[in-house]
Short mmCIF file of C-alpha atoms in Angstrom, two decimals:
data_model
loop_
_atom_site.label_atom_id
_atom_site.label_comp_id
_atom_site.label_asym_id
_atom_site.label_seq_id
_atom_site.Cartn_x
_atom_site.Cartn_y
_atom_site.Cartn_z
CA MET A 1 178.96 -33.00 -2.04
CA LYS A 2 180.68 -32.86 1.24
CA LEU A 3 180.04 -28.95 1.75
CA LEU A 4 176.40 -29.22 0.62
CA ARG A 5 175.70 -32.13 3.50
CA SER A 6 177.43 -29.91 5.88
CA ARG A 7 175.19 -26.97 4.88
CA ARG A 8 172.12 -28.88 5.25
CA GLU A 9 173.23 -30.46 8.77
CA SER A 10 173.64 -26.65 9.58
CA THR A 11 170.38 -25.52 8.17
CA LEU A 12 168.38 -28.45 10.26
CA GLU A 13 170.41 -27.71 13.50
CA HIS A 14 169.59 -23.72 13.14
CA ARG A 15 166.01 -24.84 12.44
CA LEU A 16 165.98 -27.04 15.67
CA VAL A 17 167.24 -24.13 17.75
CA TRP A 18 164.88 -21.51 16.42
CA GLN A 19 161.96 -24.14 17.18
CA ALA A 20 163.03 -24.86 20.98
CA ALA A 21 163.80 -20.89 21.38
CA ALA A 22 160.33 -20.50 20.00
CA LEU A 23 158.69 -22.72 22.44
CA LEU A 24 160.58 -21.52 25.42
CA LEU A 25 159.92 -17.87 24.40
CA THR A 26 155.85 -18.63 24.54
CA TYR A 27 154.19 -17.63 27.85
CA PRO A 28 154.04 -20.16 30.24
CA ASP A 29 150.54 -21.52 30.09
CA ASP A 30 149.22 -25.02 30.88
CA GLN A 31 150.97 -26.73 28.06
CA GLN A 32 154.27 -25.19 29.81
CA ALA A 33 155.38 -28.99 30.76
CA GLU A 34 154.77 -30.29 27.71
CA ARG A 35 156.66 -27.51 25.72
CA LEU A 36 159.67 -27.88 27.86
CA ALA A 37 159.91 -31.91 27.31
CA THR A 38 159.80 -31.18 23.56
CA VAL A 39 162.50 -28.85 23.97
CA GLU A 40 164.85 -31.36 26.22
CA GLU A 41 163.78 -33.92 23.12
CA LEU A 42 165.20 -31.22 20.40
CA LEU A 43 168.19 -30.76 22.28
CA THR A 44 169.40 -34.15 21.38
CA HIS A 45 169.83 -33.12 17.95
CA VAL A 46 171.30 -29.72 18.47
CA PRO A 47 175.32 -28.58 18.73
CA ALA A 48 176.57 -28.33 22.28
CA ALA A 49 177.05 -24.36 22.62
CA PRO A 50 173.23 -23.43 21.46
CA ALA A 51 172.18 -26.95 23.34
CA ASP A 52 173.80 -25.75 26.76
CA LEU A 53 171.93 -22.25 26.52
CA LEU A 54 168.53 -23.32 25.79
CA ALA A 55 169.25 -26.39 28.48
CA THR A 56 169.99 -23.39 30.81
CA THR A 57 166.63 -21.77 30.24
CA VAL A 58 164.63 -25.15 30.43
CA ALA A 59 166.33 -25.88 33.87
CA ALA A 60 165.45 -22.43 35.12
CA LEU A 61 161.79 -22.52 33.96
CA ARG A 62 161.14 -26.34 35.18
CA ASP A 63 162.28 -24.86 38.91
CA ARG A 64 159.63 -21.92 38.94
CA ASP A 65 156.27 -22.53 40.46
CA PRO A 66 153.82 -21.85 37.41
CA MET A 67 152.14 -18.98 38.86
CA GLN A 68 155.38 -17.07 39.42
CA ALA A 69 156.66 -18.14 35.99
CA GLN A 70 153.62 -16.80 34.43
CA ALA A 71 154.31 -13.21 36.50
CA ASP A 72 157.82 -13.19 35.66
CA TYR A 73 157.07 -13.61 31.98
CA VAL A 74 154.45 -10.82 32.06
CA ASP A 75 156.92 -8.73 33.96
CA THR A 76 159.75 -9.37 31.60
CA PHE A 77 158.16 -9.15 28.34
CA ASP A 78 154.86 -7.27 28.89
CA MET A 79 155.96 -4.45 31.21
CA ARG A 80 159.38 -3.55 29.77
CA ARG A 81 159.88 -2.09 26.40
CA ARG A 82 163.58 -2.70 26.64
CA THR A 83 162.60 -6.60 26.42
CA THR A 84 159.99 -6.45 23.91
CA MET A 85 159.93 -9.15 21.48
CA TYR A 86 158.32 -7.05 18.93
CA LEU A 87 161.21 -6.88 16.28
CA THR A 88 159.97 -3.75 14.36
CA TYR A 89 159.35 -1.78 18.00
CA TRP A 90 163.14 -0.87 17.95
CA THR A 91 163.66 -0.15 14.21
CA ALA A 92 160.39 1.91 13.89
CA GLY A 93 158.92 2.59 17.14
CA ASP A 94 155.56 4.77 17.73
CA THR A 95 155.77 5.95 14.21
CA ARG A 96 153.46 5.30 10.90
CA ASN A 97 156.45 3.63 9.36
CA ARG A 98 156.00 0.52 11.83
CA GLY A 99 152.74 -0.69 9.52
CA ASN A 100 155.19 -0.68 6.52
CA HIS A 101 157.85 -2.56 8.83
CA MET A 102 155.44 -5.36 9.73
CA LEU A 103 153.37 -5.53 6.48
CA ALA A 104 157.04 -6.72 5.22
CA PHE A 105 156.95 -9.53 7.56
CA ALA A 106 153.44 -10.43 6.44
CA ARG A 107 154.53 -10.33 2.89
CA THR A 108 157.46 -12.94 3.49
CA TYR A 109 154.91 -15.18 4.99
CA ARG A 110 152.59 -15.06 2.10
CA GLU A 111 155.09 -15.59 -0.25
CA ALA A 112 156.24 -18.81 1.51
CA GLY A 113 152.84 -20.30 1.08
CA VAL A 114 151.29 -19.42 4.86
CA SER A 115 149.18 -16.46 5.74
CA PRO A 116 150.35 -14.51 8.58
CA PRO A 117 149.30 -15.24 12.11
CA GLU A 118 145.88 -13.71 13.12
CA ARG A 119 146.45 -13.16 16.69
CA GLU A 120 149.72 -12.04 16.90
CA ALA A 121 151.69 -9.55 15.24
CA PRO A 122 153.84 -10.85 12.40
CA ASP A 123 157.23 -9.39 13.79
CA TYR A 124 156.68 -11.25 17.25
CA LEU A 125 160.06 -13.18 17.84
CA PRO A 126 158.25 -16.57 18.57
CA VAL A 127 156.09 -16.36 15.65
CA VAL A 128 159.54 -15.45 13.44
CA LEU A 129 161.23 -18.21 14.88
CA GLU A 130 158.29 -20.58 14.31
CA PHE A 131 158.24 -19.56 10.36
CA ALA A 132 162.05 -20.21 10.20
CA ALA A 133 162.01 -23.16 11.79
CA THR A 134 158.86 -25.08 10.17
CA VAL A 135 157.98 -23.01 6.75
CA ASP A 136 161.03 -21.31 5.27
CA PRO A 137 164.20 -21.38 6.77
CA GLU A 138 166.20 -19.19 4.29
CA ALA A 139 163.41 -16.39 4.35
CA GLY A 140 163.07 -16.68 8.13
CA ARG A 141 166.98 -16.27 8.58
CA ARG A 142 166.63 -13.62 6.38
CA LEU A 143 164.15 -11.81 8.84
CA LEU A 144 166.18 -12.74 11.70
CA VAL A 145 169.67 -11.43 10.41
CA GLU A 146 167.62 -8.31 9.17
CA HIS A 147 166.96 -7.86 12.60
CA ARG A 148 169.81 -8.48 13.97
CA ALA A 149 170.14 -5.31 16.23
CA PRO A 150 167.00 -5.78 17.92
CA ILE A 151 167.52 -9.09 19.03
CA ASP A 152 171.07 -8.38 20.22
CA LEU A 153 169.36 -5.52 22.32
CA LEU A 154 166.86 -7.86 23.53
CA CYS A 155 169.44 -10.57 24.55
CA ASP A 156 171.24 -7.78 26.64
CA ALA A 157 169.00 -6.42 28.29
CA LEU A 158 167.36 -9.86 29.30
CA GLN A 159 171.25 -10.64 30.77
CA GLN A 160 171.17 -7.51 32.67
CA SER A 161 168.14 -8.08 34.34
CA ALA A 162 169.42 -11.91 35.00
CA SER A 163 166.29 -13.37 33.21
CA PRO A 164 166.46 -16.93 32.40
CA TYR A 165 165.33 -16.26 28.63
CA ALA A 166 168.54 -14.50 28.00
CA TYR A 167 170.01 -17.87 27.11
CA ALA A 168 167.21 -18.88 24.74
CA VAL A 169 167.80 -15.56 23.00
CA ALA A 170 171.66 -16.16 23.11
CA ALA A 171 170.95 -19.31 21.36
CA ILE A 172 169.45 -17.66 18.59
CA CYS A 173 172.22 -15.39 18.16
CA GLU A 174 174.51 -18.74 17.72
CA THR A 175 172.42 -19.31 14.87
CA LEU A 176 173.33 -16.16 13.33
CA PRO A 177 176.49 -14.66 11.39
CA ALA A 178 179.01 -13.36 13.56
CA ARG A 179 178.15 -9.65 14.74
CA THR A 180 179.93 -7.07 12.41
CA GLU A 181 181.46 -3.98 13.75
CA GLN A 182 178.56 -2.09 11.78
CA ASP A 183 175.97 -4.50 13.60
CA ILE A 184 177.44 -3.52 17.11
CA GLN A 185 177.44 0.22 16.11
CA ARG A 186 173.67 -0.28 15.02
CA ALA A 187 172.84 -1.91 18.04
CA GLN A 188 174.66 0.73 20.35
CA ARG A 189 172.90 3.73 18.43
CA LEU A 190 169.44 2.26 19.01
CA ALA A 191 170.28 1.43 22.53
CA ALA A 192 171.68 5.20 23.11
CA SER A 193 168.75 6.70 21.25
CA GLY A 194 165.93 4.59 21.71
CA PRO A 195 163.17 3.72 18.83
CA PRO A 196 162.06 6.33 16.60
CA ALA A 197 158.96 8.24 17.63
CA GLU A 198 156.16 9.93 16.29
CA SER A 199 153.25 11.53 18.16
CA VAL A 200 151.18 13.22 15.62
CA GLY A 201 147.70 11.04 14.74
CA LEU A 202 149.12 7.95 16.63
CA GLN A 203 147.85 6.25 19.65
CA PRO A 204 150.36 5.72 22.47
CA PHE A 205 151.98 2.35 21.88
CA THR A 206 151.48 -0.40 24.30
CA LEU A 207 153.02 -3.87 24.53
CA THR A 208 150.91 -6.60 24.42
CA VAL A 209 153.42 -9.79 24.67
CA PRO A 210 151.39 -12.13 23.88
CA PRO A 211 148.10 -10.64 23.21
CA ARG A 212 146.10 -9.60 26.28
CA ARG A 213 144.66 -12.55 27.88
CA ALA A 214 141.22 -12.78 29.20
CA GLN A 215 142.16 -14.12 32.70
CA GLY A 216 144.78 -12.53 34.97
CA VAL A 217 147.84 -13.79 36.09
#
């Protein structure tokens, strides 16, 4: 009984981390202040290690001018492939197979009783985190674990560029199993070779994280 209670508490804490990270990794629009306040409330129920990481991102975002925060976000996630939040990009790249990978995400959502998002790709990290936090934590965790290498690569790239978002992604990693040697080697291979490429019959892949907005930054 004690083990079951501990497992439930761990699942709840992880869901709170995922929800907080999803809010922090969202484009800093007019609702940013409200999202940051929500995250700070969530952090009162999160273990110290991930809470400290998430709080670091909160503090950095609070200190930024709103227009600068928006510009930084676009520069980080829209303009750099190494910091894309589309999880299947690193595993399937610009290939026909990427569609099948994204369909697997959509199928997982439908099996949990919800529709895939209409305005965003189903493999977009904040979408996956929201699903794991609010719909099906076990299925959501499975998606995150299966795409541990892309998440690790994203975290490493954000750390190398001294981005405040690195701490939020590091907090996500705190909720996942410890990396195995196989996980490390896979991430290293992806980092060295880049995503798969297939140019025949395909349009060039263009990042749109989040969907392109009607008004510029």
